[in-house]
Short mmCIF file of C-alpha atoms in Angstrom, two decimals:
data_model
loop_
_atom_site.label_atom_id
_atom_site.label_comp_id
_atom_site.label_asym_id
_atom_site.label_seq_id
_atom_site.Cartn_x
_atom_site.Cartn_y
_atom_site.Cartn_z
CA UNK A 1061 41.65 -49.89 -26.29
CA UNK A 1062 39.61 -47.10 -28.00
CA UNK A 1063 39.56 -43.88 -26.02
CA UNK A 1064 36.07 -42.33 -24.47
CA UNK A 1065 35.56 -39.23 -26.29
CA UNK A 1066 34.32 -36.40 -24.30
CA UNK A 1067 31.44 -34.27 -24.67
CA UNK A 1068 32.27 -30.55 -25.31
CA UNK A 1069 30.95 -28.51 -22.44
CA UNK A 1070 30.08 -25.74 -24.83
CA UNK A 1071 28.07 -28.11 -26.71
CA UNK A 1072 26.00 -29.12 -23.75
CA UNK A 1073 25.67 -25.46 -22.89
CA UNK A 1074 24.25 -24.60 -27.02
CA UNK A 1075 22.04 -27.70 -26.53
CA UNK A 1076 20.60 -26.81 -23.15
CA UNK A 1077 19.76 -23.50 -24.67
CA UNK A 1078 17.89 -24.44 -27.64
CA UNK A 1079 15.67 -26.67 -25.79
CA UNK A 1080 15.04 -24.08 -23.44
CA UNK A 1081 13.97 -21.37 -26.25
CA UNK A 1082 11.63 -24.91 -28.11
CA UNK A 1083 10.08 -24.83 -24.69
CA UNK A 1084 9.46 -20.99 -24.59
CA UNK A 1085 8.39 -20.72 -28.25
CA UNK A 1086 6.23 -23.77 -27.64
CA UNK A 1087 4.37 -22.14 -24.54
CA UNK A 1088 3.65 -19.02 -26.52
CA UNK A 1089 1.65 -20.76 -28.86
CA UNK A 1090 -0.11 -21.97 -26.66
CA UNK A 1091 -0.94 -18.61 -25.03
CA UNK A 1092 0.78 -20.17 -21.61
CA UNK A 1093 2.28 -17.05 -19.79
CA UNK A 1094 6.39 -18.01 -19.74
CA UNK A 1095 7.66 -15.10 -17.52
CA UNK A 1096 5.24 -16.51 -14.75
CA UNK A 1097 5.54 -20.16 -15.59
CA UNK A 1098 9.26 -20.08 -15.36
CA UNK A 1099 9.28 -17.97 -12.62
CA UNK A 1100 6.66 -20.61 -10.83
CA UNK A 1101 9.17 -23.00 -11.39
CA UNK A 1102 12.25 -21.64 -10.53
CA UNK A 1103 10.86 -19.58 -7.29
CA UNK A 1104 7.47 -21.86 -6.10
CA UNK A 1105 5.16 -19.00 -6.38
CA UNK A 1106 3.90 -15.57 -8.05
CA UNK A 1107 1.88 -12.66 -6.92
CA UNK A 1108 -1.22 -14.57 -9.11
CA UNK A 1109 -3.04 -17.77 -9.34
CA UNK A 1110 -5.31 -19.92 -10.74
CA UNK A 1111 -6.07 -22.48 -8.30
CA UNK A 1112 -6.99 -21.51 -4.71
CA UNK A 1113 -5.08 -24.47 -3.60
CA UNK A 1114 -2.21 -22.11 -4.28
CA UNK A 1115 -3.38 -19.82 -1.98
CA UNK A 1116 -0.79 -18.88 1.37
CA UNK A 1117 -2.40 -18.41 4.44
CA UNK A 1118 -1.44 -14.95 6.21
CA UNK A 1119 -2.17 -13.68 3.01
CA UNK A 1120 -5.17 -11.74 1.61
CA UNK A 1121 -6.11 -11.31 -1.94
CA UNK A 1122 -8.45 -10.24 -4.60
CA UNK A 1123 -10.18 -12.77 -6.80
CA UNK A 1124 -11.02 -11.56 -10.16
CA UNK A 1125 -12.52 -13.10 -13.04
CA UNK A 1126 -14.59 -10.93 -15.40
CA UNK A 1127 -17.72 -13.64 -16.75
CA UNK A 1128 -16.60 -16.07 -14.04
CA UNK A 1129 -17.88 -17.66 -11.34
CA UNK A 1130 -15.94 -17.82 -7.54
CA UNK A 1131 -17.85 -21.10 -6.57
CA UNK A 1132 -16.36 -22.55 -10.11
CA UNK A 1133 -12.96 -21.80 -9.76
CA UNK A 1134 -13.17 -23.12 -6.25
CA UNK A 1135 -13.90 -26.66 -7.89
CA UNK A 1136 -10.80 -27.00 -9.92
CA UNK A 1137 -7.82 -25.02 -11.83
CA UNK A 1138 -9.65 -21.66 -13.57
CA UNK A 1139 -8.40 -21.57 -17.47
CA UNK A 1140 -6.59 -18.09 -15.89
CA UNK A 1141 -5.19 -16.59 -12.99
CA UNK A 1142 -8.02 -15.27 -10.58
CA UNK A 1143 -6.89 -14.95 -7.52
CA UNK A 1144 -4.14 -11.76 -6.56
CA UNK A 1145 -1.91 -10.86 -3.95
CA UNK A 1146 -2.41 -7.89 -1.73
CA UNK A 1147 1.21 -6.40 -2.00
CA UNK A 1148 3.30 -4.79 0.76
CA UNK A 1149 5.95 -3.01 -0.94
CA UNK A 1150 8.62 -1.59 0.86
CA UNK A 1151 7.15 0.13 4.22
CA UNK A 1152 8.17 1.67 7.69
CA UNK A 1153 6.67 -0.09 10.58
CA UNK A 1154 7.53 -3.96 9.98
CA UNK A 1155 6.46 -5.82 12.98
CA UNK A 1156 4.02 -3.34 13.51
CA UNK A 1157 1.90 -3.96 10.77
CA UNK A 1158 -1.53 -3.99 13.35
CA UNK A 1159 -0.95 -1.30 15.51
CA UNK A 1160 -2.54 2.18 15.73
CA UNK A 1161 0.69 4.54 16.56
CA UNK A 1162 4.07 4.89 15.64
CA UNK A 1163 6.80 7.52 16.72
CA UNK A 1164 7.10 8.30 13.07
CA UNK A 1165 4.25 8.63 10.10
CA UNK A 1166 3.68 5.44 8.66
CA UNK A 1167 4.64 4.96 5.11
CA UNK A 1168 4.20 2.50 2.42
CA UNK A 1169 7.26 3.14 -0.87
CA UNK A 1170 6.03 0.76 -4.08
CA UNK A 1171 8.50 0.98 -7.07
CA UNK A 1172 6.76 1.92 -10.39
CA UNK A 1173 8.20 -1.74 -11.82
CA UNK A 1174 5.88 -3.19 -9.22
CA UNK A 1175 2.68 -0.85 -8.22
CA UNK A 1176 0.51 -2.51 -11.13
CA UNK A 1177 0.56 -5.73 -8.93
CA UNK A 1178 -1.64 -4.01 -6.38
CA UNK A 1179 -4.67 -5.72 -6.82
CA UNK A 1180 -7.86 -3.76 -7.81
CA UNK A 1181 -11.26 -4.69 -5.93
CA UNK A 1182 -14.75 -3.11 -7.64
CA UNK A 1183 -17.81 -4.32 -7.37
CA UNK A 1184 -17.98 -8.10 -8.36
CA UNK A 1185 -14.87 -8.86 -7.12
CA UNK A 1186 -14.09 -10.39 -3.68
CA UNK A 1187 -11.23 -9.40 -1.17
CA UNK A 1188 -10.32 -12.76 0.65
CA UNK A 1189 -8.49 -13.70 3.61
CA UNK A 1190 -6.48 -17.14 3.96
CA UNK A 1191 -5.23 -18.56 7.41
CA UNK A 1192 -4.63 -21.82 8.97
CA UNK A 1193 -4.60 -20.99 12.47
CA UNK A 1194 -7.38 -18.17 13.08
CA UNK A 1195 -10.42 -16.19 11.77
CA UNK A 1196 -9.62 -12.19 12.32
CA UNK A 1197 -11.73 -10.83 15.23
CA UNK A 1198 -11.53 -7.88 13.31
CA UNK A 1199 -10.29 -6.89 10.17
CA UNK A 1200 -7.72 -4.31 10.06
CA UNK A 1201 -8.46 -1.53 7.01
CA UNK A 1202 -5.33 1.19 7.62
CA UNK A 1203 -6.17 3.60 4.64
CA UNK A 1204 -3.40 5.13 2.87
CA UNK A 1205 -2.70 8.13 0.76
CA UNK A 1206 -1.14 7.82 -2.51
CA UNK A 1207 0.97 10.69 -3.22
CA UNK A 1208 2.16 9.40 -6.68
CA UNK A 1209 5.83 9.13 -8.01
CA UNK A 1210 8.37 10.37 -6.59
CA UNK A 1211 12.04 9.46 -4.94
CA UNK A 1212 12.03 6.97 -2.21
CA UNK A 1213 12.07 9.80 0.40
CA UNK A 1214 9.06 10.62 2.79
CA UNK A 1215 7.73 12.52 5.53
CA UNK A 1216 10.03 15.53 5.36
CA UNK A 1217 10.12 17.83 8.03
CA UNK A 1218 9.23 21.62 7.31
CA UNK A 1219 11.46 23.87 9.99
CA UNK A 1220 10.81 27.95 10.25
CA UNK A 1221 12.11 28.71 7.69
CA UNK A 1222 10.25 26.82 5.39
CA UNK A 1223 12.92 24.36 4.38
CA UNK A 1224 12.62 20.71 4.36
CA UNK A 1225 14.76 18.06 6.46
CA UNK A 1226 14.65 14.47 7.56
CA UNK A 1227 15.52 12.93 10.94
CA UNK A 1228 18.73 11.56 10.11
CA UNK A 1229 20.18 10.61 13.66
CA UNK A 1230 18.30 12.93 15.70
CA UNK A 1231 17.66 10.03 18.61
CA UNK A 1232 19.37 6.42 17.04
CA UNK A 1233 21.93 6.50 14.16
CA UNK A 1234 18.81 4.34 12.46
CA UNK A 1235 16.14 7.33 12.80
CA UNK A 1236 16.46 7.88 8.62
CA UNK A 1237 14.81 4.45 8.06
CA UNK A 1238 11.69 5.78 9.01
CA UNK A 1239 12.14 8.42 5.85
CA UNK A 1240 13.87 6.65 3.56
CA UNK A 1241 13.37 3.56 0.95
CA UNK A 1242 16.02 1.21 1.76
CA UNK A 1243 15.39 -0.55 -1.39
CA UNK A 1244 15.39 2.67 -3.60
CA UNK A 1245 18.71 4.97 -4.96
CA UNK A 1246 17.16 7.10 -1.85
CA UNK A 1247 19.41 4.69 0.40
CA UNK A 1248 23.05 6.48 -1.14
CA UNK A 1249 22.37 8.91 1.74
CA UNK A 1250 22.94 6.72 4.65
CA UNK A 1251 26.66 6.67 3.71
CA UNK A 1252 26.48 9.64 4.87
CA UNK A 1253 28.31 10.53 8.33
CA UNK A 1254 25.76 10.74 11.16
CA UNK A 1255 24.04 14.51 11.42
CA UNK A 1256 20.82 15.48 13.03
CA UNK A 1257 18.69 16.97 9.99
CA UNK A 1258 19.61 16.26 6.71
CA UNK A 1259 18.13 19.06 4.56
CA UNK A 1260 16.49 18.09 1.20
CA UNK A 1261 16.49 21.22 -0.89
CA UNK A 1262 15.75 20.64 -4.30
CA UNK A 1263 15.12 17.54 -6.88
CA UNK A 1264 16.09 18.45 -10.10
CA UNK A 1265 14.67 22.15 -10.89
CA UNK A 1266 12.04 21.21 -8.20
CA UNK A 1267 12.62 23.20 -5.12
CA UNK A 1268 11.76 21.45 -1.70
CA UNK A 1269 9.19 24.16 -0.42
CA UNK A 1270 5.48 23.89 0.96
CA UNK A 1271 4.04 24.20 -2.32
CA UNK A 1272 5.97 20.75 -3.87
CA UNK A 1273 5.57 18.65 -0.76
CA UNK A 1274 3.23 16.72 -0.03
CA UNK A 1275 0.64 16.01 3.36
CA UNK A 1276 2.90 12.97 3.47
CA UNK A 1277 6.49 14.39 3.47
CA UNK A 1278 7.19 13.39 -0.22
CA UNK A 1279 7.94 15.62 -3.12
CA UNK A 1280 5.13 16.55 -5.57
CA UNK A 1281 5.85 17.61 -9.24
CA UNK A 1282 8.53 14.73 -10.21
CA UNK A 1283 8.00 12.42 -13.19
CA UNK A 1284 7.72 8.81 -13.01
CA UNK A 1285 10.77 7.27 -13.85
CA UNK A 1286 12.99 10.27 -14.32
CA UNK A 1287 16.06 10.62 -12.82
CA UNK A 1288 16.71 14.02 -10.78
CA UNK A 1289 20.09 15.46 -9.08
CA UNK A 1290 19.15 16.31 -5.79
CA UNK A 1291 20.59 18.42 -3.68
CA UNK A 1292 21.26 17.44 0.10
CA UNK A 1293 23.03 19.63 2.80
CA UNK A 1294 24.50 18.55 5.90
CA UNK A 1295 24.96 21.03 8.09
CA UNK A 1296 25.77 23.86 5.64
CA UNK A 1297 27.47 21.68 2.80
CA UNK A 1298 25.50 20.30 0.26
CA UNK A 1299 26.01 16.86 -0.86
CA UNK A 1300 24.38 15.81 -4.77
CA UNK A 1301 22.79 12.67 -5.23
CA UNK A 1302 20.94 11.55 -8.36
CA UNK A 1303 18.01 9.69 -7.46
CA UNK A 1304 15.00 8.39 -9.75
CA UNK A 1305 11.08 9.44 -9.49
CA UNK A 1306 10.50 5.56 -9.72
CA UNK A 1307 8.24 5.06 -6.14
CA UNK A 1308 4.79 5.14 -5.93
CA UNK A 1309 4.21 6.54 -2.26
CA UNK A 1310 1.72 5.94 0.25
CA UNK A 1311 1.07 7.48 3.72
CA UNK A 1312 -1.04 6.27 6.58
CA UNK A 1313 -4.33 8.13 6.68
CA UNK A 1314 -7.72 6.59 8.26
CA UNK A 1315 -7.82 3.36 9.87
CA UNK A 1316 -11.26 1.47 10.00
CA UNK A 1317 -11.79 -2.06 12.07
CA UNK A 1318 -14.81 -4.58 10.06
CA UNK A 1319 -16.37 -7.27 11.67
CA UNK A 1320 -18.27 -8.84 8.54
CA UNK A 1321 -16.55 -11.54 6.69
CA UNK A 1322 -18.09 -14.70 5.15
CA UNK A 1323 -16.75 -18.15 5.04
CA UNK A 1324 -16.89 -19.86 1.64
CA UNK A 1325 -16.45 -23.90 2.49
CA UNK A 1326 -12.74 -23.03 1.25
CA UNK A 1327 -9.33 -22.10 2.92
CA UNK A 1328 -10.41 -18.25 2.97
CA UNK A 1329 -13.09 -15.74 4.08
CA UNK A 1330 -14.64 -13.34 1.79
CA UNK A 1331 -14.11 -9.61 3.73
CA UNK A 1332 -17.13 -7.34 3.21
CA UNK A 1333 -16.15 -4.13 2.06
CA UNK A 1334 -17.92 -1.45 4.15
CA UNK A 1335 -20.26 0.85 2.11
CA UNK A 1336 -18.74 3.84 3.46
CA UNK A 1337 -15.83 3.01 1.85
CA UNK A 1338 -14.28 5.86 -0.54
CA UNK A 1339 -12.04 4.78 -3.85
CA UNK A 1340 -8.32 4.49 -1.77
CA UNK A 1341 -5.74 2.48 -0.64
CA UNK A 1342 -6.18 -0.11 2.33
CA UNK A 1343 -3.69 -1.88 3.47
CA UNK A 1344 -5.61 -5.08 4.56
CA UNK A 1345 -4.98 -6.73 8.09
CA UNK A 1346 -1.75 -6.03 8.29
CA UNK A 1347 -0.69 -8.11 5.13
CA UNK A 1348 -1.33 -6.02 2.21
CA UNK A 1349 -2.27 -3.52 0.25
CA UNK A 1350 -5.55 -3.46 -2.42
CA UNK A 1351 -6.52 -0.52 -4.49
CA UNK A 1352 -10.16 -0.10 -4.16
CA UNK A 1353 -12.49 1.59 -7.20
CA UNK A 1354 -15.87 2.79 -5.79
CA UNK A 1355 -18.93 2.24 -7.85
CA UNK A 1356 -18.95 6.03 -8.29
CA UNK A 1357 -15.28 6.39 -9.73
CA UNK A 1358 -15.40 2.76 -11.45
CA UNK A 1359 -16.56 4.30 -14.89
CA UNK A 1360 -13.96 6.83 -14.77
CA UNK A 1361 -10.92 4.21 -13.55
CA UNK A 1362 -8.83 4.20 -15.79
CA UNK A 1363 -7.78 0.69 -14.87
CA UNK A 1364 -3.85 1.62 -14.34
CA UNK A 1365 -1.62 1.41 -11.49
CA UNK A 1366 -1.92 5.52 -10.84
CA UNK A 1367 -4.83 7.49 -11.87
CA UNK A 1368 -4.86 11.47 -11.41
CA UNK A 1369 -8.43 11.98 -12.52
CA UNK A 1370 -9.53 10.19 -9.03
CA UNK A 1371 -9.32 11.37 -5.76
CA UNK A 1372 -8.23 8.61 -3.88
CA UNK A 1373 -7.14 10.72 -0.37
CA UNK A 1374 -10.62 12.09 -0.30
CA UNK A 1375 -11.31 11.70 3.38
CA UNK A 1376 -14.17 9.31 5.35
CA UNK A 1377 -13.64 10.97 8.71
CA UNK A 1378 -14.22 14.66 9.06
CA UNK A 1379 -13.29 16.65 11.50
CA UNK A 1380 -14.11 20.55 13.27
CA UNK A 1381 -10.90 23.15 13.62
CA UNK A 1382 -10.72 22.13 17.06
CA UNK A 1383 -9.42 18.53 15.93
CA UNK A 1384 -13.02 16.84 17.51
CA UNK A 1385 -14.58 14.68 15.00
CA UNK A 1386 -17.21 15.95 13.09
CA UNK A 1387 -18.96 12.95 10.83
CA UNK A 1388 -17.69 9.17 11.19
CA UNK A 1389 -19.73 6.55 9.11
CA UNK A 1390 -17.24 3.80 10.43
CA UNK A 1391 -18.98 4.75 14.26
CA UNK A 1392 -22.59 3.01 14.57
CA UNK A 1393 -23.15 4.85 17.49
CA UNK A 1394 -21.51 8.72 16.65
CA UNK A 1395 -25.03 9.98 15.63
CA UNK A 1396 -26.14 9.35 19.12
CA UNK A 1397 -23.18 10.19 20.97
CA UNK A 1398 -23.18 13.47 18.30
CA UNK A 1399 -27.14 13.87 20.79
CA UNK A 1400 -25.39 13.23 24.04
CA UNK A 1401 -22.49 15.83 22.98
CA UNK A 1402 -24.74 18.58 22.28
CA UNK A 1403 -27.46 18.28 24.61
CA UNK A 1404 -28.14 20.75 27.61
CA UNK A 1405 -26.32 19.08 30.30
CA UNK A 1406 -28.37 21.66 32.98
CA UNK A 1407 -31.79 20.52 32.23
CA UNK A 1408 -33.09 17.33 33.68
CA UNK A 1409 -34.95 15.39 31.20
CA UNK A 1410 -36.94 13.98 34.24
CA UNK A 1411 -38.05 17.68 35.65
CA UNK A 1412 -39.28 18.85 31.86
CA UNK A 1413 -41.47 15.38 31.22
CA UNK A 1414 -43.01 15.87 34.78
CA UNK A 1415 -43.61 19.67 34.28
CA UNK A 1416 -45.21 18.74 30.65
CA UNK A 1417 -47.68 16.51 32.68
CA UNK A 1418 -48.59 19.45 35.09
CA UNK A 1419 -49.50 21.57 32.16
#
């Protein structure tokens, strides 16, 4: 009786291979994207689509299609991906995506591999909401603050004499999640035995003083992907980490509620973006975050994930020394409560109309 012969495994493995790299090649040609396809198919989804079957409700996004038409690609599969996910990077208050206040600043760390997959609304575009159990009574805009690249540290705390620390264990031996990127190299510093204020004093050559920190706690002057040996101290010792300028970071600033949406005979709304809008960072609903390009900076854009030559923390809401607010677009009523602020509250408006009549 002749013997079976058995397959070598290592042929099966060379095999496998080469069909798998016929398969790439043969998507290539014809222009078919093979990171995302093979990701698609190994993971059931992307952060971009070209059906709006594909959509997730819970989700908002930004359809896109320079030339195109949004009622088309409702009808069938686009020839490209038009429809992106709003993003929510790493960030500080999970579970309390919706509310108003936190104990600590609310903050928003995107790594620089990732920050290009915020999606961009301009003019033309649509931001869109998908759910399967409610319409939004209102929808959510928390705008935040992009403070650029730096290490996956924020909201540092400036004591008297002008140095900079973090709340490491000051009330719960968690208190440092509120500062720091669990997902970055920043999170080597929770090994760290439990101290009250763990001093950040300089990153690299950068010393950790007003002038390099930003509004949000983060440090300014860093370079995007560098790597930096900073210097921590607890209590008086220091303790060197090195740490890479690789997050994009965002800080809670304004926070706007919109009651004008659309619905499109689909699975989504289309949001109105308010007029008053300035070019920022909203994060949308509690779900995610879209970069938005006003008509006045959309020339200038240019069209990357960070752009210095816009101001994107230029502030909607002013306000007077005293704290009181001074303009709000977002309020339909503030010009006439502005009136009622500032009017004579010792003169009866009754008494002057009837002693205009005596005259």
């Amino acid at each position: 009786m002749k013997k079976r012969r058995s397959i070598n495994p290592l042929f099966i493995v060379i095999t496998i291979t080469v069909v798998i790299a016929v398969v790439i090649t043969m998507l290539n040609l014809f222009g078919i994207n093979t990171f995302q396809t093979l990701s698609g198919m190994t993971e059931g989804k992307g952060n971009s689509f070209n059906s709006v079957s594909l959509l997730e409700s819970g989700k908002a996004y930004v359809w896109h299609h320079k030339g195109g038409n949004i009622e088309d690609d409702l009808e069938g599969v686009a020839n490209e991906d038009v429809f992106f996910t709003c993003i929510t990077g790493d960030y500080n208050f999970k579970n309390k995506e919706k509310e108003e206040e936190l104990d600590y600043p609310r903050s928003i760390w995107v790594s620089s591999s990732e920050d290009a997959d915020i999606p961009t609304v301009t003019t033309g575009d649509y931001l869109i909401y998908v759910s399967d159990t409610e319409v939004p009574d209102g929808i959510i805009f928390e705008r935040f603050a992009d403070y650029g690249y730096t290490i996956g540290i924020s909201n540092l705390i400036k004591d008297g004499s002008g140095h900079y620390y973090i709340d490491f264990s000051d009330t719960d031996e968690d208190d440092y999640k509120y500062f720091v990127d669990m997902n970055s190299d920043a999170s080597q510093v929770v090994d760290l035995d439990p101290i009250t204020r763990l001093y950040l004093d300089k990153a690299g050559d950068v010393k950790v003083r007003e002038d390099s920190v930003s509004d949000g706690g983060t440090v300014l002057g860093l370079k995007k992907d560098k790597s930096y040996v900073c210097q921590f101290y607890t209590g008086t010792y220091y303790q060197d980490f090195r740490m890479t300028a690789n997050i994009h970071s965002f800080s809670s600033m304004e926070r706007f509620i919109s009651y004008d949406y659309e619905f499109m005979h689909s699975n989504f709304i289309v949001i109105t973006i308010p007029d008053y809008f300035k070019s920022g960072y909203y994060f949308v609903n509690g779900v995610g975050l879209v970069r938005y390009v006003s008509d006045a900076d959309a020339k200038s854009y240019n069209g990357k994930a960070y752009d210095d030559g816009i101001d994107w923390n230029d502030p909607i809401i002013l306000y007077n020394e005293d704290g009181t607010v001074k303009y709000d677009p977002s309020d339909p009523d503030f010009e006439e409560k502005q009136i009622e602020e500032h009017s004579d509250p010792g003169v009866d408006e009754e008494e002057i109309e009837i002693e205009n009549n005596s005259e």
